[in-house]
Coordinates of C-alpha atoms in Angstrom, one line a residue:
M142 CA 70.9 129.8 127.8
N143 CA 71.2 131.7 130.7
N144 CA 71.7 134.8 129.3
A145 CA 68.5 134.5 127.3
L146 CA 66.4 133.2 129.8
A147 CA 67.2 136.4 131.7
L148 CA 65.5 138.7 129.2
V149 CA 62.4 137.0 130.4
G150 CA 61.4 139.3 133.4
A151 CA 64.9 140.5 133.9
P152 CA 64.9 145.2 133.7
A153 CA 66.4 146.0 131.2
P154 CA 69.1 148.9 130.1
N155 CA 66.6 151.2 127.5
S156 CA 69.3 153.4 127.2
L157 CA 68.8 156.4 125.7
L158 CA 70.4 154.8 122.4
Y159 CA 67.3 152.3 122.7
Y160 CA 64.7 154.4 123.3
A161 CA 65.7 156.3 120.3
V162 CA 66.0 153.2 117.9
S163 CA 62.5 152.2 119.4
V164 CA 61.0 155.6 118.4
V165 CA 62.4 154.7 114.8
L166 CA 60.7 151.7 114.8
V167 CA 57.6 152.4 116.1
I168 CA 57.1 155.1 113.2
L169 CA 58.1 152.7 110.3
V170 CA 55.4 150.0 112.3
L171 CA 52.7 153.4 112.3
A172 CA 54.0 154.1 108.4
G173 CA 53.6 150.9 107.5
L174 CA 50.3 150.3 108.7
N175 CA 49.2 153.7 106.9
M176 CA 50.2 152.2 103.8
L177 CA 48.4 148.7 103.9
S178 CA 45.1 151.1 104.0
R179 CA 45.6 152.0 100.6
V180 CA 45.8 149.4 98.4
Q181 CA 48.6 151.5 95.8
T182 CA 51.1 150.7 98.7
A183 CA 50.3 148.2 100.7
V184 CA 52.8 145.6 99.4
R185 CA 54.9 148.3 100.5
G186 CA 53.7 149.1 103.6
N187 CA 53.6 145.3 104.6
L188 CA 57.5 145.3 103.6
L189 CA 58.0 147.8 105.7
G190 CA 56.4 146.6 108.6
A191 CA 58.4 143.4 108.5
L192 CA 61.2 145.4 107.8
A193 CA 60.7 147.1 111.3
M194 CA 60.2 143.9 113.1
A195 CA 63.6 141.8 111.4
L196 CA 64.9 145.4 113.3
A197 CA 62.4 145.3 116.7
I198 CA 64.1 141.6 117.0
V199 CA 67.8 142.7 116.9
A200 CA 67.4 145.8 119.1
T201 CA 65.8 143.6 121.3
L202 CA 68.9 141.0 121.4
W203 CA 71.0 143.9 121.5
N204 CA 69.5 146.3 124.7
F205 CA 69.2 142.5 126.9
G206 CA 72.4 142.0 125.6
I207 CA 72.1 138.3 124.5
L208 CA 73.0 138.8 121.1
S209 CA 75.5 135.6 121.5
A210 CA 72.7 133.5 122.5
V211 CA 73.0 130.4 120.1
E212 CA 69.5 129.1 121.3
L213 CA 67.3 132.3 119.8
Y214 CA 68.8 131.7 116.5
A215 CA 68.1 128.4 116.2
A216 CA 64.6 128.9 117.1
M217 CA 64.1 132.0 115.2
L218 CA 65.6 129.6 112.4
V219 CA 62.7 127.0 112.8
G220 CA 59.7 130.0 113.1
S221 CA 61.1 131.0 109.9
L222 CA 61.2 127.7 107.8
F223 CA 58.0 127.2 109.8
G224 CA 56.7 131.0 108.1
V225 CA 58.0 129.7 105.3
I226 CA 56.4 126.5 104.9
I227 CA 52.6 128.4 105.4
W228 CA 53.5 131.5 103.1
R229 CA 54.3 128.6 100.6
K230 CA 51.5 126.0 101.6
T231 CA 48.4 128.3 102.1
Q232 CA 45.8 128.9 99.8
M233 CA 43.5 132.3 100.1
I234 CA 40.6 130.2 101.3
R235 CA 42.2 128.9 104.3
M236 CA 43.7 132.3 105.3
P237 CA 40.9 133.5 108.1
Q238 CA 42.2 130.1 109.8
T239 CA 45.4 131.2 109.1
V240 CA 45.2 134.2 110.7
A241 CA 43.2 132.8 114.2
L242 CA 45.7 130.3 113.9
L243 CA 49.2 133.4 114.4
N244 CA 46.9 135.2 116.7
G245 CA 46.4 132.1 119.2
L246 CA 51.0 131.5 118.3
G247 CA 50.9 135.7 119.3
G248 CA 49.0 134.5 122.7
M249 CA 50.9 131.6 123.7
A250 CA 54.0 133.9 122.9
S251 CA 53.4 136.0 125.5
M252 CA 51.7 133.9 128.0
L253 CA 54.9 131.7 128.6
A254 CA 56.3 135.1 128.5
G255 CA 54.5 136.1 131.6
A256 CA 54.9 132.4 133.2
L257 CA 59.1 132.8 132.7
A258 CA 58.9 136.4 134.2
L259 CA 56.8 135.0 137.3
T260 CA 59.2 131.6 137.6
G261 CA 62.7 132.8 136.8
H262 CA 62.5 135.9 139.1
A263 CA 62.6 135.9 142.7
D264 CA 63.4 139.7 143.3
N265 CA 60.8 141.1 140.5
N266 CA 58.7 144.3 142.4
A267 CA 54.8 143.7 142.5
F268 CA 54.5 145.4 139.3
A269 CA 56.4 143.0 137.5
Q270 CA 54.4 140.4 139.4
F271 CA 51.2 141.7 138.5
T272 CA 51.8 142.6 134.8
A273 CA 53.0 139.4 134.0
G274 CA 50.2 137.6 135.7
L275 CA 48.0 140.1 133.2
A276 CA 49.9 138.4 130.7
I277 CA 48.9 134.8 131.0
A278 CA 45.5 135.7 131.3
V279 CA 45.1 137.6 128.2
G280 CA 48.0 135.7 126.5
G281 CA 46.1 132.1 127.3
A282 CA 42.4 133.4 126.9
T283 CA 43.6 134.6 122.9
F284 CA 45.7 131.4 123.0
F285 CA 42.9 128.8 123.1
G286 CA 40.3 131.6 121.9
S287 CA 42.4 131.4 118.3
L288 CA 42.7 127.6 118.3
I289 CA 39.1 127.8 119.2
A290 CA 37.7 129.9 116.2
A291 CA 40.7 128.3 113.6
G292 CA 39.2 125.1 114.2
K293 CA 35.9 125.7 113.4
L294 CA 36.8 127.4 110.4
H295 CA 38.8 124.7 109.2
Q296 CA 36.2 122.4 109.9
I297 CA 38.0 120.5 112.2
L298 CA 34.9 122.1 115.0
D299 CA 31.9 122.8 114.6
Q300 CA 31.0 125.9 112.9
H301 CA 27.8 127.0 114.4
P302 CA 27.4 128.4 118.1
K303 CA 27.6 126.4 120.9
V304 CA 26.1 126.9 125.0
L305 CA 27.3 124.8 127.7
P306 CA 24.8 123.9 130.3
A307 CA 25.8 127.3 132.9
H308 CA 27.9 128.6 130.1
S309 CA 27.9 132.3 131.7
V310 CA 28.6 131.1 134.7
W311 CA 31.8 129.3 134.4
V312 CA 33.0 132.0 132.1
G313 CA 32.6 134.0 134.9
L314 CA 34.1 131.8 136.5
S315 CA 37.3 131.1 134.9
L316 CA 37.3 134.9 134.1
L317 CA 37.5 135.6 137.6
V318 CA 40.0 132.7 138.9
S319 CA 42.2 134.1 135.7
L320 CA 42.3 137.4 137.0
G321 CA 42.1 137.2 140.3
A322 CA 45.7 134.9 140.2
A323 CA 46.7 137.7 138.8
L324 CA 46.4 140.1 141.9
A325 CA 47.6 137.1 144.0
Y326 CA 51.1 137.4 142.7
V327 CA 51.6 140.5 144.2
F328 CA 50.9 138.5 148.0
P329 CA 52.7 135.9 149.9
P330 CA 53.3 132.6 149.1
F331 CA 52.6 133.5 145.9
S332 CA 55.1 136.8 145.0
S333 CA 57.9 134.3 144.7
P334 CA 59.1 131.2 142.9
G335 CA 58.4 128.0 144.9
G336 CA 55.3 125.4 144.9
A337 CA 52.4 127.6 146.0
Q338 CA 53.7 129.8 143.1
T339 CA 53.8 126.9 140.7
V340 CA 50.2 125.3 141.8
L341 CA 48.5 128.8 141.1
L342 CA 50.2 129.0 137.9
I343 CA 48.8 126.1 136.9
V344 CA 45.7 127.3 137.2
Q345 CA 45.5 130.1 136.1
I346 CA 46.6 128.7 132.9
V347 CA 43.7 126.3 132.7
A348 CA 41.6 129.3 133.6
A349 CA 42.7 131.8 130.9
N350 CA 42.0 128.5 128.4
L351 CA 39.3 127.9 129.8
F352 CA 38.1 131.4 129.2
G353 CA 38.9 131.5 125.6
Y354 CA 37.4 128.1 124.7
L355 CA 34.2 129.6 126.1
L356 CA 34.2 133.3 124.5
A357 CA 35.0 131.5 121.1
V358 CA 33.2 128.3 121.2
R359 CA 29.9 130.1 121.3
V360 CA 30.5 132.6 118.2
G361 CA 29.3 131.7 115.2
G362 CA 27.8 133.1 111.7
A363 CA 28.3 136.8 110.5
D364 CA 30.3 137.4 113.9
M365 CA 33.8 134.9 113.4
P366 CA 34.9 137.9 111.0
I367 CA 34.3 140.5 114.2
T368 CA 35.8 137.4 116.9
I369 CA 38.9 137.2 114.7
S370 CA 39.6 140.8 114.8
L371 CA 39.1 141.3 118.1
L372 CA 40.9 138.3 119.2
N373 CA 44.2 139.5 116.9
S374 CA 43.6 142.6 119.0
L375 CA 44.1 140.8 122.2
S376 CA 47.3 139.3 120.9
G377 CA 48.9 142.9 120.6
V378 CA 47.4 143.9 124.2
A379 CA 49.0 140.4 125.5
G380 CA 52.6 141.5 124.2
A381 CA 51.7 144.6 126.0
I382 CA 51.3 143.6 129.2
A383 CA 54.3 141.4 128.7
G384 CA 56.4 144.5 127.8
L385 CA 55.6 145.9 131.5
A386 CA 56.3 142.6 132.5
I387 CA 59.9 142.3 131.6
S388 CA 60.5 146.2 131.1
D389 CA 60.9 146.2 127.2
L390 CA 59.0 149.6 125.8
L391 CA 59.5 148.6 122.7
L392 CA 57.4 145.8 123.1
V393 CA 54.9 147.5 124.7
A394 CA 54.9 150.2 121.9
I395 CA 54.1 147.6 119.2
G396 CA 51.7 145.5 121.3
A397 CA 49.9 148.8 121.9
I398 CA 49.8 149.3 118.3
V399 CA 48.5 145.9 117.5
G400 CA 46.2 146.0 120.2
A401 CA 44.7 149.6 119.4
S402 CA 44.4 148.7 115.3
G403 CA 42.4 145.7 116.4
L404 CA 39.8 147.4 119.0
L405 CA 39.3 149.6 116.5
L406 CA 38.7 147.8 113.5
T407 CA 36.5 145.8 115.7
Q408 CA 34.5 148.5 116.7
I409 CA 33.9 149.7 112.8
M410 CA 32.6 146.0 112.4
C411 CA 30.4 146.0 115.0
R412 CA 29.0 149.8 114.1
A413 CA 28.7 148.5 110.4
M414 CA 26.9 145.2 111.5
N415 CA 24.8 147.4 113.6
R416 CA 26.1 144.6 117.2
H417 CA 27.2 146.0 120.4
L418 CA 30.4 144.2 120.8
M419 CA 29.6 143.1 124.4
E420 CA 26.5 141.4 123.1
I421 CA 28.6 138.8 120.5
L422 CA 30.8 138.0 123.5
L423 CA 28.2 136.9 125.5
G424 CA 26.6 134.7 122.5
N425 CA 23.7 137.1 122.4
T426 CA 23.9 137.4 118.4
S427 CA 25.2 133.9 117.4
V428 CA 23.0 132.0 118.9
S429 CA 18.9 132.1 118.3
T430 CA 16.5 132.2 120.9
A431 CA 14.0 131.3 118.9
A432 CA 13.3 129.3 115.5
A433 CA 11.8 132.0 113.0
T434 CA 11.9 131.2 109.3
P435 CA 10.1 134.0 106.7
T436 CA 6.1 133.9 106.1
E437 CA 4.4 134.4 103.0
T438 CA 4.1 138.1 103.4
E439 CA 7.9 138.3 104.0
S440 CA 8.7 135.9 101.1
E441 CA 6.5 138.0 98.6
K442 CA 7.3 141.6 99.8
P443 CA 10.8 141.7 101.0
D444 CA 12.6 143.9 103.3
D445 CA 16.6 143.9 102.4
S446 CA 17.6 146.4 104.9
A447 CA 19.9 143.9 107.4
C448 CA 22.4 140.6 107.6
A449 CA 25.5 139.4 108.0
G450 CA 26.9 135.8 107.3
E451 CA 27.4 133.4 104.3
T452 CA 26.2 130.4 102.6
D453 CA 27.4 127.3 104.7
T454 CA 28.5 125.6 101.8
S455 CA 31.3 123.0 103.7
E456 CA 32.7 119.9 102.0
T457 CA 32.1 117.6 105.0
T458 CA 27.8 118.6 104.2
R459 CA 27.5 119.5 100.3
G460 CA 26.7 116.2 99.3
D461 CA 23.7 115.5 101.7
R462 CA 22.6 118.8 100.6
P463 CA 19.0 118.6 98.1
T464 CA 20.2 120.9 94.7
L465 CA 16.9 122.3 93.0
A466 CA 16.4 123.3 89.3
A467 CA 15.8 126.7 89.2
P468 CA 12.0 127.4 88.0
V469 CA 11.9 129.5 84.8
A470 CA 11.8 126.5 81.6
D471 CA 14.6 128.3 80.0
P472 CA 16.7 129.6 82.5
E473 CA 20.0 130.1 80.3
N474 CA 18.5 132.4 77.5
T475 CA 16.7 134.5 80.7
F476 CA 20.0 135.1 82.3
A477 CA 22.1 135.6 78.2
D478 CA 18.6 138.3 77.5
W479 CA 19.9 139.9 80.9
V480 CA 23.2 140.2 80.4
E481 CA 22.6 141.5 77.3
N482 CA 20.4 144.3 78.1
A483 CA 21.5 145.3 81.7
Q484 CA 23.6 148.2 81.5
R485 CA 24.5 148.8 85.6
V486 CA 25.8 145.5 86.7
I487 CA 26.7 144.8 90.6
L488 CA 28.1 141.5 91.4
V489 CA 27.8 140.0 95.4
P490 CA 30.4 138.3 96.3
G491 CA 30.2 135.7 99.2
Y492 CA 31.9 133.3 100.9
G493 CA 31.0 130.4 98.7
M494 CA 32.4 132.0 95.8
A495 CA 35.9 131.5 98.2
L496 CA 35.1 128.0 98.8
S497 CA 34.3 127.1 94.9
Q498 CA 37.5 129.4 94.3
A499 CA 35.1 130.8 91.8
Q500 CA 36.7 134.3 91.6
A501 CA 38.6 133.7 88.6
Q502 CA 35.4 133.0 86.5
V503 CA 33.9 136.1 88.4
K504 CA 36.9 138.5 87.3
R505 CA 36.0 136.7 83.9
L506 CA 32.3 137.2 83.9
L507 CA 33.8 141.0 85.3
D508 CA 35.6 141.7 82.4
Y509 CA 32.8 140.3 79.7
L510 CA 30.6 142.8 80.9
E511 CA 32.8 145.7 80.3
K512 CA 33.7 145.1 77.2
S513 CA 30.0 144.7 76.3
G514 CA 30.0 147.9 77.4
K515 CA 28.3 147.8 81.1
T516 CA 28.9 149.7 83.9
V517 CA 29.7 147.2 86.4
D518 CA 30.5 147.4 90.6
F519 CA 30.7 145.1 93.4
A520 CA 29.1 145.4 96.3
I521 CA 30.7 144.1 99.4
H522 CA 29.5 143.6 102.9
P523 CA 31.4 144.1 106.0
V524 CA 31.3 139.8 106.9
A525 CA 31.3 138.6 103.6
G526 CA 33.8 135.4 104.5
R527 CA 35.2 134.5 107.4
M528 CA 37.4 137.4 108.4
P529 CA 37.5 141.8 107.5
G530 CA 38.1 141.9 104.3
H531 CA 37.8 138.4 103.0
M532 CA 36.5 139.2 99.8
N533 CA 38.8 142.0 98.3
V534 CA 41.4 139.7 99.2
L535 CA 40.4 136.8 96.8
L536 CA 39.1 139.8 94.3
A537 CA 43.1 141.5 93.9
E538 CA 44.6 137.7 93.8
V539 CA 42.7 138.2 90.3
D540 CA 43.3 141.7 89.4
V541 CA 40.0 143.0 90.3
D542 CA 40.2 146.8 90.1
Y543 CA 40.2 148.1 94.4
E544 CA 38.2 151.0 93.1
K545 CA 35.3 148.3 92.2
L546 CA 35.0 147.4 95.1
R547 CA 32.5 149.2 97.7
E548 CA 31.0 149.0 100.8
M549 CA 27.8 148.3 101.4
K550 CA 26.7 151.6 102.9
D551 CA 28.3 153.5 99.8
I552 CA 26.5 150.9 96.9
N553 CA 23.2 149.7 99.0
D554 CA 21.0 152.5 97.6
D555 CA 22.3 151.4 93.7
F556 CA 20.4 148.2 93.4
A557 CA 17.3 150.0 92.9
S558 CA 18.5 151.9 90.3
A559 CA 20.7 148.7 88.8
D560 CA 19.8 146.8 85.9
L561 CA 20.9 143.1 87.3
T562 CA 22.7 141.5 90.2
V563 CA 24.9 138.3 90.2
V564 CA 25.5 136.8 93.5
I565 CA 28.4 134.6 94.1
G566 CA 28.2 132.3 96.5
A567 CA 26.7 135.1 98.9
N568 CA 23.4 134.0 101.5
D569 CA 23.0 135.3 104.5
V570 CA 24.8 138.8 103.7
M571 CA 21.6 139.6 101.2
N572 CA 18.9 137.7 103.9
P573 CA 16.1 140.0 103.6
A574 CA 14.9 138.2 107.1
A575 CA 17.0 139.7 108.9
N576 CA 14.3 142.5 109.4
T577 CA 12.2 140.1 110.2
A578 CA 12.6 137.0 111.4
E579 CA 13.7 138.2 115.3
G580 CA 15.2 136.0 117.6
T581 CA 17.8 134.4 115.2
P582 CA 21.4 135.2 114.9
I583 CA 21.1 137.9 111.8
Y584 CA 17.6 139.8 113.2
G585 CA 18.9 143.6 113.2
M586 CA 21.7 143.0 111.1
P587 CA 22.3 144.9 108.1
V588 CA 22.5 143.5 104.6
L589 CA 22.3 144.3 100.9
N590 CA 20.0 145.7 99.6
V591 CA 19.7 142.9 96.5
G592 CA 15.9 142.1 96.2
D593 CA 15.0 146.0 95.2
C594 CA 16.9 145.0 91.9
A595 CA 15.4 144.9 88.9
H596 CA 16.5 141.2 87.6
V597 CA 18.8 139.2 90.2
A598 CA 21.2 136.1 89.3
I599 CA 21.7 133.7 92.4
F600 CA 24.8 131.0 91.8
N601 CA 24.4 130.0 95.3
F602 CA 25.5 125.7 95.5
D603 CA 21.9 125.2 97.2
L604 CA 18.6 126.5 98.6
K605 CA 19.9 125.7 102.5
P606 CA 19.9 128.8 105.0
G607 CA 23.1 130.3 105.3
Y608 CA 25.8 129.8 108.2
A609 CA 23.4 131.9 109.9
G610 CA 20.2 129.0 109.5
V611 CA 17.8 131.4 108.5
E612 CA 15.4 131.4 105.3
N613 CA 15.9 133.0 102.7
P614 CA 13.0 134.9 101.0
L615 CA 14.6 135.7 98.0
Y616 CA 15.3 132.1 96.9
A617 CA 11.0 132.1 97.1
R618 CA 10.4 134.7 94.8
A619 CA 12.3 132.4 92.2
E620 CA 9.3 130.7 92.3
T621 CA 6.7 133.2 92.3
E622 CA 8.6 135.9 90.3
P623 CA 10.9 134.3 88.2
E624 CA 10.9 137.6 85.5
R625 CA 12.9 139.1 88.3
V626 CA 15.0 136.3 90.5
L627 CA 17.0 133.3 88.5
I628 CA 18.6 130.8 90.7
F629 CA 21.4 128.8 89.3
P630 CA 22.6 126.0 92.2
G631 CA 25.4 124.2 91.7
D632 CA 29.4 124.9 92.5
A633 CA 29.8 128.5 91.5
K634 CA 32.8 127.9 89.9
E635 CA 31.0 125.4 87.4
T636 CA 27.7 127.1 86.8
L637 CA 28.8 130.6 86.4
A638 CA 31.6 129.0 84.0
A639 CA 29.1 127.1 82.2
R640 CA 27.3 130.5 81.5
L641 CA 30.0 132.2 80.6
D642 CA 30.8 129.6 77.6
A643 CA 27.6 129.9 76.6
L644 CA 27.8 133.8 76.4
G645 CA 31.2 133.0 74.4
A646 CA 33.1 135.2 76.9
P647 CA 36.9 134.6 76.9
P648 CA 38.4 131.6 79.4
A649 CA 39.9 132.8 82.6
I650 CA 43.3 132.6 83.7
E651 CA 42.8 130.0 86.7
L652 CA 45.4 130.3 89.8
F653 CA 45.5 126.6 91.3

């Protein structure tokens, strides 16, 4: 066990052969990431990345001379069994919180590596001391921030943004203490193992985790996918810093790749959502500064050009929400007429589709429309769901052709020329109030221009506001313009299946 602990904080041999092996493994990881960007090669890219990481573990054990440390193999076996359980038990609907949890575990590993690097070696130089402290700061923030994000997504915690008294003061104080401790480790009496260092280490761990909590607790609505992407980036950054502390250049390289790719994705999503990352971190986009609801003018003449988020249809709140009857006398036949006469159809999935697990019925609708000679595409909002690419994953699960999944910027102008748009469990991502409801979490964010379509059929659980808590004026149009907007309230899987049964569509192949 002593040999295993020597890994943390001790200078690595880093032989020329190890450098060469590290270069090859880094290239394999980069190749795997590149393959993940294309559906046709994504599975092979994932396997290549997994293989590269397995070889990286072996190379690290060999480089540090601890291949014979039995304790490490026992720990890896336990971790592997845990991974297998997650793989077998986790449904796609639970993938966002699973990703957040795994980000947190990565942060915790870096935090522990930094702590052991500090307490296990009295002969560390100033650089090793400082980087170990930084690994604790970033790893701790990633760990607890990811736990809060996972709790929100799993509905253990309140999903809506929460602001504590003097929230910004506590954020600044916790960050100052966490980073200040990293610098203090360079100077006596904190530079060597002992009572003073131990006390400071405990204070830093508490401050780092508190910062992660304060960072994540005030994020909600459409900003959650961006937050998960950022936490993923931070887990890689923490790993890279831990690699600097223990002089493992392979860990530095792999961590940097994860950190850079996560940060790039975060920036891409921020641009797509017309957000600034600092505004999200400060909670300025998640918390409404004023209660704003669409006016009568807004309801009659929506301007669909901004937004994000999905219908909040958690199992804990569904039973208390009233559902409203569709406003036309014969909505079933009206919908059937729309489907029969439409030539160009756009399908808009949202988080409600994930909650009701309606993707098989959506595939059934797609097949029926295409067999009837219709042209069909999916409109995918950048933050539809609770993590980047959430809708893409769910639709790929039922073998929807990836070429049909079109991003918002590519399809938004097509709504005006489409004959029919079918919304399945989406709300905030198509809410035109994002252009007008100032002071709300969705104000100024791009939305799908669903309201421009000739006919819109909405399959949502109810007519309550979405995750962002902003009334959707499209719902009012179902009463004022029933010839253009139809609403089928209820569980999307059941209501869509009922309409498809009435149309005579072949049964779906259920996944669950």
